[in-house]
Every structure is written in structure tokens, then in C-alpha cells.
Amino acid sequence: MSRILLKAILGLVMRVLFRPKVEGMERIPGSGPVILAGNHVTFIDSLFLSLLVKRPVYFIGKDEYVTGKGVKGRLMAWFFTSSGMIPVDRDGGRGGAAALMTGRRVLDEGGVFGIYPEGTRSPDGRLYRGRTGVARLTLMTGAPVVPFAMVGTDKVQPGGKGRPHIAPVTVRFGEPLDFSRYEGMDRDRYVLRAVTDEVMSDVMELSGQEYVDIYATKARAA
């Protein structure tokens, strides 16, 4: 009920203020498990994705977003969980495995799981090398991957922080990608890399971003 309420109210506000343009929504299957994999340029990307897609979308978020104290902490926890965030401790040594298993559970239950293969927000607006978690998920579950691109959200929230600005936003969804030809090969690192690169190639085409063949975390550290 809280998810429906949040989507109805905030979704209407976002449509009135930002008038987002959605392309290719019909490419998302109406039922069954599906992975939405796209670029990540600012914090607000997940909110647009969750509010614009007709089916409920679940994604991983830092557990610190839902562990705050007092009224503010409870409100933040309600907001993030109602928007589809599943809190996971990603800072520990097993953070990656926990995120992967969470995604698998959503897909095994026939849900929609949103993932950013870059692993973190782009530090400069370019598209960075994808991590192979998306490949592991599609090969383990058989779920198709629908690539997507967020265009303009970096103008809404420059730097990923502060009060949002009014700016046009476009969300593009590509054709579903089927990797059933690699069934049973989810431990083959060459297959995982090939699948991930194919997904990122489609994301690049949809977003129009310049591609950089290094991980975003390495670029951010540099």
C-alpha cells in the first residue's frame, strides 16, 4: 500500500515538474523475471526508474539509508523501502555476494530487478566498464536483460547531491537480451565478461555516452 501511495503521489509530481519522456516501455515483459540494467549518473536515477516503470522495480541500496534514528530516520526508511530499495550492507567483505543473492531472490520470485553494472555512479558523466554481476544473475536465473539509459538526470541533480533542478529527462529501454545460449556457464569468466560487455554496448548506444574501458571506482580514486 505504501508503495502504491508513494508512486501515485510522487509519480504525479515528477511527471508534472520534469515531464519525463519514456521510450521503449513496451519492451519490458509484462510478467516474469526481468533484469533492468543501465547507466548510473546520479542518485535520483533509481527514483525515476521505480516511479516510471509500470511493474514494481527492486534494487539494492546501502543499509545506512534505512538505519537512521528518530522521525527523520523512520521517514527515510519508509521512503526508500517504498520506492523499491532493498537494504544490503555492501561495505563488508561479503557485500557483493549479498547483493547478488538478493537480486537472485527477486528474480526467482518473478520480479523486476534494477541494476547498474558500473557498480557506482559515473564520476564524470561517461560510461564505465561493467562488473559481471549482471551476467551472473541472468545466467543463474534465465531472466532476460532489458538495457536502459537515463538521459538528463545529471542535470536534475548535478554531482548527485543537493536540491533537484527542473530539467528534461528521458528514459530509454532497449530490446530484451536473451543469454540462454550460455546456460550453465555462470562460472566461466570469459562468458561473464562477454555477456556484460554486450549489455554495456547496448547501454552505450541508448545513452550516447562516451565509453571508458576501466572501472568507475578506479577512475574515481584517480
Coordinates of C-alpha atoms in Angstrom, one line a residue, residues 18-158:
F18 CA 10.1 17.1 -15.2
R19 CA 7.7 15.8 -17.9
P20 CA 10.0 12.7 -18.4
K21 CA 10.0 11.1 -21.8
V22 CA 9.9 7.3 -21.8
E23 CA 10.9 5.4 -24.9
G24 CA 10.5 1.6 -25.3
M25 CA 8.5 0.9 -22.1
E26 CA 6.7 -1.9 -24.1
R27 CA 10.0 -3.8 -24.3
I28 CA 9.8 -4.7 -20.6
P29 CA 7.9 -8.0 -20.3
G30 CA 4.6 -7.7 -18.5
S31 CA 5.2 -10.7 -16.3
G32 CA 8.0 -13.0 -15.2
P33 CA 11.5 -12.2 -14.0
V34 CA 13.5 -9.4 -15.8
I35 CA 16.7 -7.5 -15.2
L36 CA 16.8 -3.8 -15.9
A37 CA 20.5 -2.9 -16.5
G38 CA 21.5 0.7 -17.2
N39 CA 23.8 3.6 -16.7
H40 CA 24.1 5.5 -13.4
V41 CA 24.8 9.2 -13.4
T42 CA 23.2 10.5 -10.3
F43 CA 21.5 9.4 -7.0
I44 CA 18.0 10.2 -8.4
D45 CA 18.2 7.6 -11.2
S46 CA 16.6 4.8 -9.1
L47 CA 13.7 7.0 -8.2
F48 CA 12.9 7.8 -11.8
L49 CA 13.2 4.2 -12.7
S50 CA 10.9 3.0 -9.9
L51 CA 8.3 5.6 -10.5
L52 CA 8.1 5.4 -14.3
V53 CA 8.2 1.6 -14.8
K54 CA 4.7 0.1 -14.5
R55 CA 5.8 -3.0 -12.7
P56 CA 7.4 -2.8 -9.2
V57 CA 11.2 -2.5 -9.6
Y58 CA 13.5 -3.6 -6.8
F59 CA 17.1 -2.5 -6.4
I60 CA 20.0 -2.7 -3.9
G61 CA 20.8 0.3 -1.7
K62 CA 23.1 1.0 1.2
D63 CA 21.6 -0.2 4.5
E64 CA 22.6 3.2 6.1
Y65 CA 19.6 4.7 4.3
V66 CA 17.2 2.8 6.5
T67 CA 19.0 2.7 9.8
G68 CA 18.6 6.4 10.8
K69 CA 17.2 7.3 14.2
G70 CA 14.2 9.4 15.2
V71 CA 11.3 10.7 13.0
K72 CA 13.7 11.6 10.1
G73 CA 15.3 8.2 10.1
R74 CA 11.9 6.4 10.1
L75 CA 10.7 8.7 7.2
M76 CA 13.8 8.0 5.2
A77 CA 13.4 4.2 5.8
W78 CA 9.8 4.3 4.7
F79 CA 10.6 6.4 1.6
F80 CA 13.5 4.2 0.4
T81 CA 11.8 0.8 1.0
S82 CA 8.5 2.1 -0.5
S83 CA 10.4 3.1 -3.6
G84 CA 11.8 -0.5 -4.0
M85 CA 15.1 -0.3 -2.3
I86 CA 16.3 -3.5 -0.6
P87 CA 19.0 -2.5 2.0
V88 CA 22.2 -4.5 1.9
D89 CA 25.5 -4.0 3.8
R90 CA 27.7 -3.5 0.8
D91 CA 30.8 -2.3 2.7
G92 CA 31.6 -5.7 4.2
G93 CA 33.7 -8.4 2.7
R94 CA 30.6 -10.3 1.6
G95 CA 28.7 -7.2 0.3
G96 CA 28.9 -8.3 -3.4
A97 CA 27.7 -11.8 -2.7
A98 CA 24.8 -10.5 -0.6
A99 CA 23.7 -8.1 -3.3
L100 CA 23.9 -10.9 -5.9
M101 CA 21.8 -13.3 -3.8
T102 CA 19.2 -10.5 -3.1
G103 CA 18.9 -10.0 -6.8
R104 CA 18.5 -13.7 -7.4
R105 CA 15.8 -13.9 -4.9
V106 CA 13.8 -11.1 -6.5
L107 CA 14.1 -12.8 -9.9
D108 CA 13.3 -16.3 -8.6
E109 CA 10.1 -14.8 -7.3
G110 CA 9.3 -13.5 -10.8
G111 CA 10.1 -9.8 -10.0
V112 CA 11.9 -7.0 -11.8
F113 CA 15.4 -6.2 -10.5
G114 CA 17.2 -3.0 -11.4
I115 CA 21.0 -3.0 -11.5
Y116 CA 23.7 -0.6 -12.5
P117 CA 26.6 -2.7 -13.9
E118 CA 29.1 0.1 -13.4
G119 CA 28.8 -0.6 -9.7
T120 CA 28.7 3.1 -8.7
R121 CA 27.8 6.5 -10.1
S122 CA 29.8 7.7 -13.0
P123 CA 32.4 10.3 -11.7
D124 CA 32.3 12.4 -14.9
G125 CA 29.2 11.5 -17.0
R126 CA 31.0 8.9 -19.1
L127 CA 30.0 5.2 -19.2
Y128 CA 32.5 2.9 -17.5
R129 CA 33.2 -0.8 -17.7
G130 CA 30.5 -3.1 -16.3
R131 CA 31.0 -5.5 -13.5
T132 CA 29.9 -9.1 -14.1
G133 CA 27.1 -9.3 -11.5
V134 CA 24.5 -8.7 -14.2
A135 CA 25.9 -11.6 -16.2
R136 CA 25.9 -13.9 -13.2
L137 CA 22.2 -13.0 -12.5
T138 CA 20.9 -13.6 -16.0
L139 CA 22.8 -16.9 -16.3
M140 CA 21.8 -18.2 -12.9
T141 CA 18.1 -17.3 -13.3
G142 CA 17.5 -17.3 -17.1
A143 CA 15.9 -13.8 -16.7
P144 CA 16.2 -11.6 -19.8
V145 CA 18.1 -8.3 -19.6
V146 CA 16.5 -5.1 -20.7
P147 CA 19.1 -2.4 -21.1
F148 CA 18.1 1.1 -20.3
A149 CA 19.6 4.6 -20.3
M150 CA 19.0 7.6 -18.1
V151 CA 19.5 10.8 -20.1
G152 CA 19.3 14.2 -18.3
T153 CA 19.2 13.1 -14.7
D154 CA 22.7 14.5 -14.2
K155 CA 21.1 18.0 -14.9
V156 CA 18.4 17.4 -12.4
Q157 CA 20.8 16.6 -9.6
P158 CA 24.3 17.7 -10.6

